[in-house]
CSV table of C-alpha atoms and ligand atoms in Angstrom, one decimal:
chain,number,residue,atom,x,y,z
A,1,MET,CA,142.5,67.2,89.4
A,2,PRO,CA,143.1,63.5,89.5
A,3,ARG,CA,146.2,62.3,87.5
A,4,ALA,CA,146.4,59.1,85.4
A,5,LEU,CA,149.4,57.5,83.7
A,6,VAL,CA,148.4,55.3,80.8
A,7,THR,CA,150.8,52.8,79.1
A,8,GLY,CA,149.8,51.8,75.6
A,9,ILE,CA,148.4,55.3,75.0
A,10,THR,CA,149.0,55.0,71.3
A,11,GLY,CA,147.0,51.8,71.0
A,12,GLN,CA,143.3,51.4,70.5
A,13,ASP,CA,142.3,51.3,74.1
A,14,GLY,CA,144.8,54.0,75.1
A,15,GLN,CA,143.0,56.4,72.8
A,16,TYR,CA,139.5,55.6,74.1
A,17,LEU,CA,140.7,55.7,77.7
A,18,ALA,CA,142.5,59.0,77.2
A,19,GLU,CA,139.3,60.6,75.9
A,20,LEU,CA,137.3,59.2,78.8
A,21,LEU,CA,139.7,60.3,81.5
A,22,HIS,CA,139.9,63.8,79.9
A,23,GLN,CA,136.1,64.1,79.9
A,24,LYS,CA,136.1,63.1,83.6
A,25,GLY,CA,138.6,65.9,84.4
A,26,TYR,CA,141.8,63.9,84.7
A,27,GLU,CA,145.2,65.1,83.9
A,28,VAL,CA,146.3,62.4,81.5
A,29,PHE,CA,149.9,61.2,81.0
A,30,GLY,CA,150.8,58.7,78.3
A,31,LEU,CA,153.8,56.5,78.3
A,32,VAL,CA,155.3,56.3,74.8
A,33,LYS,CA,158.3,54.1,73.9
A,34,GLY,CA,161.1,54.6,71.5
A,35,GLN,CA,163.3,57.6,70.6
A,36,ASN,CA,161.2,59.0,67.7
A,37,ASN,CA,158.0,57.0,67.8
A,38,PRO,CA,155.9,58.1,64.8
A,39,ARG,CA,152.7,57.6,66.7
A,40,THR,CA,153.6,60.4,69.1
A,41,VAL,CA,152.9,63.0,66.4
A,42,LEU,CA,149.5,61.5,65.6
A,43,LEU,CA,148.7,61.2,69.3
A,44,GLN,CA,149.6,64.9,70.0
A,45,GLU,CA,147.5,66.0,67.0
A,46,GLU,CA,144.4,64.1,68.0
A,47,PHE,CA,144.7,64.3,71.8
A,48,PRO,CA,146.6,67.5,72.6
A,49,PHE,CA,145.6,67.2,76.2
A,50,VAL,CA,147.7,64.1,76.7
A,51,GLU,CA,151.1,64.8,78.2
A,52,VAL,CA,153.7,62.4,76.7
A,53,VAL,CA,156.2,60.7,78.9
A,54,GLY,CA,159.0,58.6,77.5
A,55,GLY,CA,159.4,55.0,78.9
A,56,ASP,CA,159.3,51.4,78.0
A,57,LEU,CA,157.8,48.4,79.8
A,58,ALA,CA,161.1,46.5,79.2
A,59,ASP,CA,163.0,49.1,81.3
A,60,LEU,CA,162.3,49.4,85.0
A,61,SER,CA,164.2,52.6,85.6
A,62,SER,CA,162.2,54.4,82.9
A,63,LEU,CA,158.9,53.3,84.7
A,64,VAL,CA,160.2,54.5,88.0
A,65,ALA,CA,161.1,57.9,86.4
A,66,ALA,CA,157.7,58.1,84.7
A,67,LEU,CA,155.9,57.6,88.0
A,68,GLU,CA,158.2,60.0,89.8
A,69,SER,CA,157.7,62.8,87.3
A,70,THR,CA,153.9,62.3,86.9
A,71,GLN,CA,152.9,61.3,90.5
A,72,PRO,CA,149.7,59.6,89.3
A,73,ASP,CA,146.7,58.6,91.3
A,74,GLU,CA,145.9,55.8,88.9
A,75,VAL,CA,148.0,53.7,86.5
A,76,TYR,CA,146.4,51.9,83.6
A,77,ASN,CA,148.8,49.3,82.1
A,78,LEU,CA,147.6,48.8,78.6
A,79,GLY,CA,151.0,48.5,76.9
A,80,ALA,CA,151.8,45.1,75.5
A,81,ILE,CA,152.8,43.1,72.5
A,82,SER,CA,149.1,42.4,71.9
A,83,PHE,CA,148.9,40.5,68.7
A,84,VAL,CA,148.6,36.7,69.1
A,85,ALA,CA,150.1,35.9,65.7
A,86,LEU,CA,153.2,38.1,66.4
A,87,SER,CA,153.6,36.4,69.8
A,88,PHE,CA,154.2,33.1,68.0
A,89,ARG,CA,157.0,34.7,65.9
A,90,GLN,CA,158.5,36.8,68.8
A,91,PRO,CA,157.7,34.8,71.9
A,92,GLU,CA,160.6,36.1,74.0
A,93,LEU,CA,159.8,39.8,73.3
A,94,THR,CA,156.2,39.0,74.1
A,95,ALA,CA,157.1,37.4,77.5
A,96,ASN,CA,159.3,40.3,78.3
A,97,VAL,CA,156.9,43.2,77.5
A,98,THR,CA,153.4,41.6,78.0
A,99,GLY,CA,154.5,39.4,80.9
A,100,LEU,CA,157.5,40.8,82.8
A,101,GLY,CA,156.4,44.4,81.9
A,102,VAL,CA,153.6,44.0,84.4
A,103,LEU,CA,156.0,43.0,87.1
A,104,ARG,CA,158.2,45.9,86.4
A,105,MET,CA,155.3,48.4,86.6
A,106,LEU,CA,154.2,46.8,89.9
A,107,GLU,CA,157.7,47.0,91.3
A,108,ALA,CA,158.0,50.6,90.2
A,109,ILE,CA,154.7,51.4,92.0
A,110,ARG,CA,156.0,49.7,95.1
A,111,MET,CA,159.1,51.8,94.9
A,112,VAL,CA,157.4,55.2,94.2
A,113,GLY,CA,154.2,54.3,96.1
A,114,GLY,CA,152.2,57.5,95.9
A,115,ALA,CA,151.1,59.6,99.0
A,116,ASP,CA,150.6,57.5,102.2
A,117,ASN,CA,146.9,58.4,102.3
A,118,ASN,CA,146.5,58.1,98.5
A,119,PRO,CA,148.3,55.0,97.2
A,120,ILE,CA,148.5,54.5,93.5
A,121,ARG,CA,145.7,52.4,92.0
A,122,PHE,CA,146.7,50.0,89.3
A,123,TYR,CA,144.8,48.5,86.4
A,124,GLN,CA,146.2,45.5,84.5
A,125,ALA,CA,144.8,44.8,81.0
A,126,SER,CA,144.3,41.0,81.2
A,127,SER,CA,142.7,39.1,78.4
A,128,SER,CA,140.2,36.3,77.6
A,129,GLU,CA,143.1,34.7,75.6
A,130,MET,CA,144.1,33.4,79.1
A,131,PHE,CA,141.1,31.0,78.9
A,132,GLY,CA,142.4,29.6,75.5
A,133,LYS,CA,141.2,26.1,75.2
A,134,VAL,CA,138.3,26.8,77.4
A,135,ARG,CA,137.5,24.7,80.5
A,136,MET,CA,134.0,26.1,81.0
A,137,THR,CA,131.5,28.1,78.9
A,138,PRO,CA,130.7,30.9,79.4
A,139,GLN,CA,134.0,32.0,81.0
A,140,ASN,CA,133.9,34.0,84.3
A,141,GLU,CA,136.4,35.0,87.0
A,142,GLU,CA,136.5,31.4,88.3
A,143,THR,CA,137.3,29.7,85.0
A,144,PRO,CA,140.8,28.1,85.0
A,145,PHE,CA,143.3,29.3,82.5
A,146,TYR,CA,144.6,27.3,79.5
A,147,PRO,CA,146.4,29.7,77.3
A,148,ARG,CA,147.1,28.7,73.7
A,149,SER,CA,149.8,31.2,72.6
A,150,PRO,CA,152.9,33.0,74.0
A,151,TYR,CA,150.7,36.0,74.3
A,152,GLY,CA,148.1,34.1,76.4
A,153,VAL,CA,150.9,32.7,78.6
A,154,ALA,CA,152.4,36.1,79.1
A,155,LYS,CA,149.0,37.5,80.0
A,156,VAL,CA,148.5,34.7,82.6
A,157,PHE,CA,151.8,35.8,84.2
A,158,GLY,CA,150.7,39.4,84.2
A,159,HIS,CA,147.4,38.5,85.7
A,160,ASP,CA,148.8,36.3,88.4
A,161,ILE,CA,151.5,38.7,89.4
A,162,THR,CA,148.9,41.5,89.7
A,163,VAL,CA,146.9,39.3,92.1
A,164,ASN,CA,150.1,38.3,94.0
A,165,TYR,CA,151.1,41.9,94.5
A,166,ARG,CA,147.7,42.8,95.8
A,167,ASP,CA,147.8,39.8,98.2
A,168,SER,CA,151.4,40.3,99.3
A,169,TYR,CA,151.7,44.1,99.5
A,170,GLY,CA,148.1,45.3,99.8
A,171,LEU,CA,148.4,47.2,96.5
A,172,PHE,CA,145.1,48.5,95.0
A,173,ALA,CA,145.6,46.4,91.9
A,174,CYS,CA,142.8,45.2,89.6
A,175,SER,CA,142.9,42.9,86.7
A,176,GLY,CA,140.3,43.3,84.0
A,177,ILE,CA,139.8,40.2,82.0
A,178,LEU,CA,138.5,41.8,78.8
A,179,PHE,CA,137.1,39.8,75.9
A,180,ASN,CA,137.9,41.0,72.4
A,181,HIS,CA,136.9,44.6,71.8
A,182,GLU,CA,137.0,46.5,68.6
A,183,GLY,CA,136.1,49.7,66.9
A,184,PRO,CA,137.3,52.1,64.1
A,185,ARG,CA,140.6,52.6,66.0
A,186,ARG,CA,141.5,48.8,66.1
A,187,GLY,CA,144.8,48.0,64.5
A,188,LEU,CA,144.6,46.7,60.9
A,189,GLU,CA,146.4,43.4,61.9
A,190,PHE,CA,143.4,42.2,64.0
A,191,VAL,CA,140.8,40.2,62.1
A,192,THR,CA,137.8,42.6,62.5
A,193,ARG,CA,139.5,45.7,61.2
A,194,LYS,CA,141.3,43.7,58.6
A,195,ILE,CA,137.9,42.6,57.3
A,196,THR,CA,136.1,46.0,57.5
A,197,ASN,CA,139.0,47.7,55.8
A,198,ALA,CA,139.2,45.1,53.1
A,199,VAL,CA,135.4,45.3,52.6
A,200,ALA,CA,135.6,49.1,52.2
A,201,ARG,CA,138.4,48.8,49.7
A,202,ILE,CA,136.7,46.1,47.7
A,203,LYS,CA,133.5,48.2,47.7
A,204,LEU,CA,135.5,51.1,46.3
A,205,GLY,CA,137.3,49.0,43.7
A,206,LEU,CA,140.7,49.4,45.4
A,207,GLN,CA,141.2,45.8,46.3
A,208,GLN,CA,140.1,42.5,44.7
A,209,GLU,CA,140.1,39.9,47.5
A,210,LEU,CA,140.5,39.3,51.2
A,211,ALA,CA,142.9,36.6,52.4
A,212,LEU,CA,142.0,35.1,55.8
A,213,GLY,CA,143.0,32.2,58.0
A,214,SER,CA,140.3,30.1,59.7
A,215,LEU,CA,136.7,31.4,59.5
A,216,GLU,CA,135.5,29.1,62.3
A,217,PRO,CA,136.8,30.6,65.5
A,218,GLN,CA,134.2,32.3,67.6
A,219,ARG,CA,134.8,35.4,69.7
A,220,ASP,CA,132.8,37.6,72.1
A,221,TRP,CA,133.3,40.9,70.3
A,222,GLY,CA,132.3,44.2,72.0
A,223,PHE,CA,133.0,47.9,71.4
A,224,ALA,CA,136.2,49.3,72.9
A,225,GLY,CA,134.6,52.6,73.9
A,226,ASP,CA,132.3,50.6,76.3
A,227,TYR,CA,135.3,48.5,77.7
A,228,VAL,CA,137.4,51.4,78.8
A,229,GLN,CA,134.5,52.5,81.0
A,230,ALA,CA,134.8,49.2,82.8
A,231,MET,CA,138.5,49.8,83.4
A,232,TRP,CA,137.8,53.2,85.0
A,233,LEU,CA,134.9,51.8,87.1
A,234,MET,CA,137.2,49.0,88.5
A,235,LEU,CA,139.6,51.6,89.9
A,236,GLN,CA,136.7,53.6,91.5
A,237,HIS,CA,135.4,50.5,93.4
A,238,ASP,CA,135.9,50.3,97.2
A,239,GLU,CA,138.0,47.1,96.9
A,240,PRO,CA,140.5,46.0,94.3
A,241,GLN,CA,139.1,42.9,92.5
A,242,ASP,CA,139.2,41.2,89.1
A,243,PHE,CA,136.4,41.4,86.6
A,244,VAL,CA,135.4,39.7,83.4
A,245,VAL,CA,134.2,42.3,80.8
A,246,ALA,CA,132.3,40.8,77.8
A,247,THR,CA,129.0,41.0,76.0
A,248,GLY,CA,127.9,37.4,76.6
A,249,GLN,CA,127.3,36.9,72.8
A,250,THR,CA,129.7,35.0,70.5
A,251,HIS,CA,130.0,35.1,66.7
A,252,SER,CA,132.3,33.3,64.2
A,253,VAL,CA,134.8,35.1,62.0
A,254,ARG,CA,132.6,33.9,59.1
A,255,GLU,CA,129.6,35.7,60.6
A,256,PHE,CA,131.7,38.9,60.9
A,257,VAL,CA,132.7,38.6,57.3
A,258,GLU,CA,129.1,38.1,56.0
A,259,LEU,CA,127.8,41.0,58.1
A,260,ALA,CA,130.6,43.3,57.0
A,261,PHE,CA,130.1,42.6,53.3
A,262,ARG,CA,126.3,43.0,53.7
A,263,ALA,CA,126.9,46.4,55.5
A,264,ALA,CA,128.6,47.5,52.3
A,265,GLY,CA,125.8,46.2,50.1
A,266,ILE,CA,127.7,43.1,48.9
A,267,ASP,CA,125.8,39.8,49.2
A,268,ASP,CA,128.0,37.4,47.3
A,269,TRP,CA,130.9,37.7,49.8
A,270,ALA,CA,132.3,34.2,49.3
A,271,ARG,CA,133.8,35.2,45.8
A,272,TYR,CA,136.0,37.8,47.4
A,273,VAL,CA,137.3,35.7,50.3
A,274,ARG,CA,140.3,33.3,50.0
A,275,GLN,CA,141.7,31.1,52.7
A,276,ASP,CA,145.4,31.5,53.2
A,277,GLU,CA,147.6,29.2,55.4
A,278,ARG,CA,149.8,32.2,56.4
A,279,PHE,CA,147.0,33.4,58.7
A,280,MET,CA,146.5,30.1,60.5
A,281,ARG,CA,148.0,29.7,64.0
A,282,PRO,CA,150.0,26.9,65.4
A,283,ALA,CA,147.4,26.6,68.2
A,284,GLU,CA,143.9,28.1,67.9
A,285,VAL,CA,141.4,29.5,70.4
A,286,ASP,CA,138.1,28.1,69.1
A,287,LEU,CA,135.5,29.6,71.3
A,288,LEU,CA,135.3,32.5,73.7
A,289,VAL,CA,132.2,33.9,75.4
A,290,GLY,CA,132.2,35.8,78.6
A,291,ASP,CA,129.9,36.1,81.6
A,292,ALA,CA,130.2,39.7,82.8
A,293,GLY,CA,127.7,39.2,85.6
A,294,LYS,CA,130.1,40.3,88.3
A,295,ALA,CA,130.9,43.6,86.5
A,296,ARG,CA,127.2,44.2,86.0
A,297,ARG,CA,126.4,43.6,89.7
A,298,LEU,CA,129.3,45.3,91.4
A,299,LEU,CA,130.2,48.1,88.9
A,300,GLY,CA,126.9,48.6,87.2
A,301,TRP,CA,128.7,48.1,83.9
A,302,ALA,CA,126.9,46.9,80.7
A,303,PRO,CA,127.8,47.1,77.0
A,304,THR,CA,125.9,49.6,74.9
A,305,MET,CA,126.8,48.5,71.4
A,306,ALA,CA,125.4,45.3,69.9
A,307,PHE,CA,127.4,43.2,67.4
A,308,PRO,CA,125.6,44.3,64.1
A,309,GLU,CA,126.0,48.0,65.0
A,310,LEU,CA,129.7,47.4,65.8
A,311,VAL,CA,130.3,45.8,62.4
A,312,GLU,CA,128.3,48.5,60.6
A,313,THR,CA,130.1,51.3,62.4
A,314,MET,CA,133.5,49.9,61.5
A,315,VAL,CA,132.6,49.4,57.8
A,316,SER,CA,131.1,52.8,57.3
A,317,HIS,CA,134.1,54.4,59.1
A,318,ASP,CA,136.5,52.5,56.7
A,319,ILE,CA,134.6,53.4,53.6
A,320,GLU,CA,134.8,57.1,54.5
A,321,LEU,CA,138.5,56.7,55.5
A,322,GLU,CA,139.4,55.0,52.2
A,323,GLN,CA,137.4,57.6,50.1
A,324,ARG,CA,139.3,60.4,51.9
A,325,LYS,CA,142.6,58.7,51.2
A,326,GLU,CA,141.7,58.3,47.5
A,327,ARG,CA,140.7,62.0,47.2
A,328,ASN,CA,144.0,63.1,48.8
A,329,ARG,CA,146.0,60.7,46.6
A,330,ARG,CA,144.4,62.2,43.4
A,331,ARG,CA,145.0,65.8,44.5
B,1,LIG,P1,147.2,47.8,70.8
B,1,LIG,O1,148.0,46.8,70.1
B,1,LIG,O2,146.3,48.7,70.0
B,1,LIG,O3,148.2,48.8,71.7
B,1,LIG,C1,149.3,48.2,72.3
B,1,LIG,C2,150.1,49.4,72.9
B,1,LIG,O4,151.2,48.9,73.7
B,1,LIG,C3,150.7,50.4,71.9
B,1,LIG,O5,150.4,51.7,72.4
B,1,LIG,C4,152.2,50.1,71.9
B,1,LIG,O6,153.0,51.2,71.6
B,1,LIG,C5,152.3,49.7,73.4
B,1,LIG,N1,153.6,49.0,73.6
B,1,LIG,C6,154.1,47.9,72.9
B,1,LIG,N2,155.3,47.6,73.4
B,1,LIG,C7,155.6,48.4,74.5
B,1,LIG,C8,156.7,48.6,75.4
B,1,LIG,N3,157.8,47.8,75.3
B,1,LIG,N4,156.6,49.5,76.3
B,1,LIG,C9,155.5,50.4,76.4
B,1,LIG,N5,154.5,50.3,75.6
B,1,LIG,C10,154.5,49.3,74.6
B,1,LIG,O7,146.3,47.1,72.0
B,1,LIG,P2,144.9,47.5,72.5
B,1,LIG,O8,144.7,48.9,72.7
B,1,LIG,O9,143.9,46.7,71.6
B,1,LIG,O10,144.9,46.7,73.9
B,1,LIG,C11,145.3,47.3,75.1
B,1,LIG,C12,145.7,46.3,76.1
B,1,LIG,O11,144.6,45.4,76.4
B,1,LIG,C13,146.8,45.3,75.6
B,1,LIG,O12,147.6,45.0,76.8
B,1,LIG,C14,146.1,44.1,75.1
B,1,LIG,O13,146.9,43.0,75.2
B,1,LIG,C15,144.9,44.1,76.1
B,1,LIG,N6,143.7,43.4,75.6
B,1,LIG,C16,143.1,43.9,74.4
B,1,LIG,C17,142.0,43.3,74.0
B,1,LIG,C18,141.3,43.8,72.7
B,1,LIG,O14,140.4,43.1,72.2
B,1,LIG,N7,141.7,44.9,72.2
B,1,LIG,C19,141.4,42.2,74.7
B,1,LIG,C20,142.0,41.9,76.0
B,1,LIG,C21,143.1,42.5,76.4
B,1,LIG,P3,153.5,51.5,70.1
B,1,LIG,O15,152.3,52.1,69.5
B,1,LIG,O16,154.6,52.5,70.3
B,1,LIG,O17,153.9,50.2,69.5
B,2,LIG,P1,142.7,37.4,69.0
B,2,LIG,O1,141.4,36.8,69.4
B,2,LIG,O2,143.3,38.2,70.0
B,2,LIG,O3,143.6,36.4,68.4
B,2,LIG,O4,142.3,38.5,67.8
B,2,LIG,P2,142.4,38.5,66.2
B,2,LIG,O5,141.5,39.5,65.7
B,2,LIG,O6,143.9,38.6,65.8
B,2,LIG,O7,141.9,37.0,65.8
B,2,LIG,C1,140.6,36.6,66.1
B,2,LIG,C2,140.4,35.2,65.4
B,2,LIG,O8,140.3,35.4,64.0
B,2,LIG,C3,141.5,34.2,65.7
B,2,LIG,O9,140.9,33.0,65.9
B,2,LIG,C4,142.2,34.1,64.3
B,2,LIG,O10,142.8,32.9,64.1
B,2,LIG,C5,141.1,34.4,63.4
B,2,LIG,N1,141.6,34.8,62.0
B,2,LIG,C6,141.2,34.2,60.8
B,2,LIG,N2,141.9,34.9,59.9
B,2,LIG,C7,142.6,35.9,60.4
B,2,LIG,C8,143.5,36.9,59.8
B,2,LIG,O11,143.7,36.9,58.6
B,2,LIG,N3,144.0,37.7,60.7
B,2,LIG,C9,143.8,37.7,62.1
B,2,LIG,N4,144.4,38.5,62.9
B,2,LIG,N5,143.0,36.7,62.6
B,2,LIG,C10,142.4,35.8,61.8
């Protein structure tokens, strides 16, 4: 039975990846931080097959201990301060966890190593935010980085140190440069889920308006369930390499809003949306669109869910969720 250690197991991607690895017959270990992390209980209820291991990307010795106790074949480093807006408010924490955390995990892997004939394979969750103020469109593995936030800068460090450890020590280390990916498990702080949840609540008469920052930025939004497949495929490839994972289509926040309201049967969406300075960023990433040709050619990866279906899935999930919460509240 192959063994995988996943950091960020309580996050969106951690949950999809845990399911995928379990289906593939892996023993799944999830690194959880904190002394009484409330998300552990939810994790254990929904994914009882995950074995929880304590540890923190800010603490090297805890990573060494996690590797020693779990002896994984594969490590997926998904843990991060992952919200761009938070990274502007807590840049040092972001650099420490999202950036240096990668170095700590690579050092821990170098120390613990894995069996001689079966070295640990490492996946780093890199991000299209590294492209920032884009130098080329669409963006691929050769596009130079120009990050626009402390999060993007920390991810560039994580990416470069992953490549450096592969070159320097021959580690089987891959960096997946994933474009935005969403789904019903996305955190409510991210714009897609914030929109679909607000649309559901407006539809049910539980909320009057939706306050947003800029509606103009464009993103290449895919479905998270498809993207964790690409992570796994990278670690099964003969050679460790870096891959862009994207749909190749881009849409504005405005288009997402329109489609989400329409999916709930509301056409006059503009009357519910208010622009709010608080959600603007000191520096914006205006346009992201990825070219995943390399992943398609070498890994046989392709996205399965198109943009309209993604929006509709998230809206109908949130309508059901909010209805259920209302029913429970009234009981
Ligand atoms: P989430 O924000 O949903 O999850 C982040 C995870 O990191 C949580 O499990 C969180 O734990 C954990 N974490 C935070 N701080 C630490 C720490 N100090 N030590 C250990 N774990 C920590 O992110 P996603 O699932 O959406 O993304 C997964 C990864 O992929 C992240 O690295 C993200 O930056 C990257 N990425 C995501 C993209 C996307 O569109 N979703 C696009 C490109 C890259 P807790 O719950 O306890 O806070
Ligand atoms: P990001 O691409 O990792 O920053 O993912 P987000 O979902 O946080 O943001 C996507 C885009 O939506 C960014 O360009 C944001 O500036 C924009 N946006 C506009 N309004 C909001 C908002 O209210 N919340 C968030 N999170 N993003 C917003």
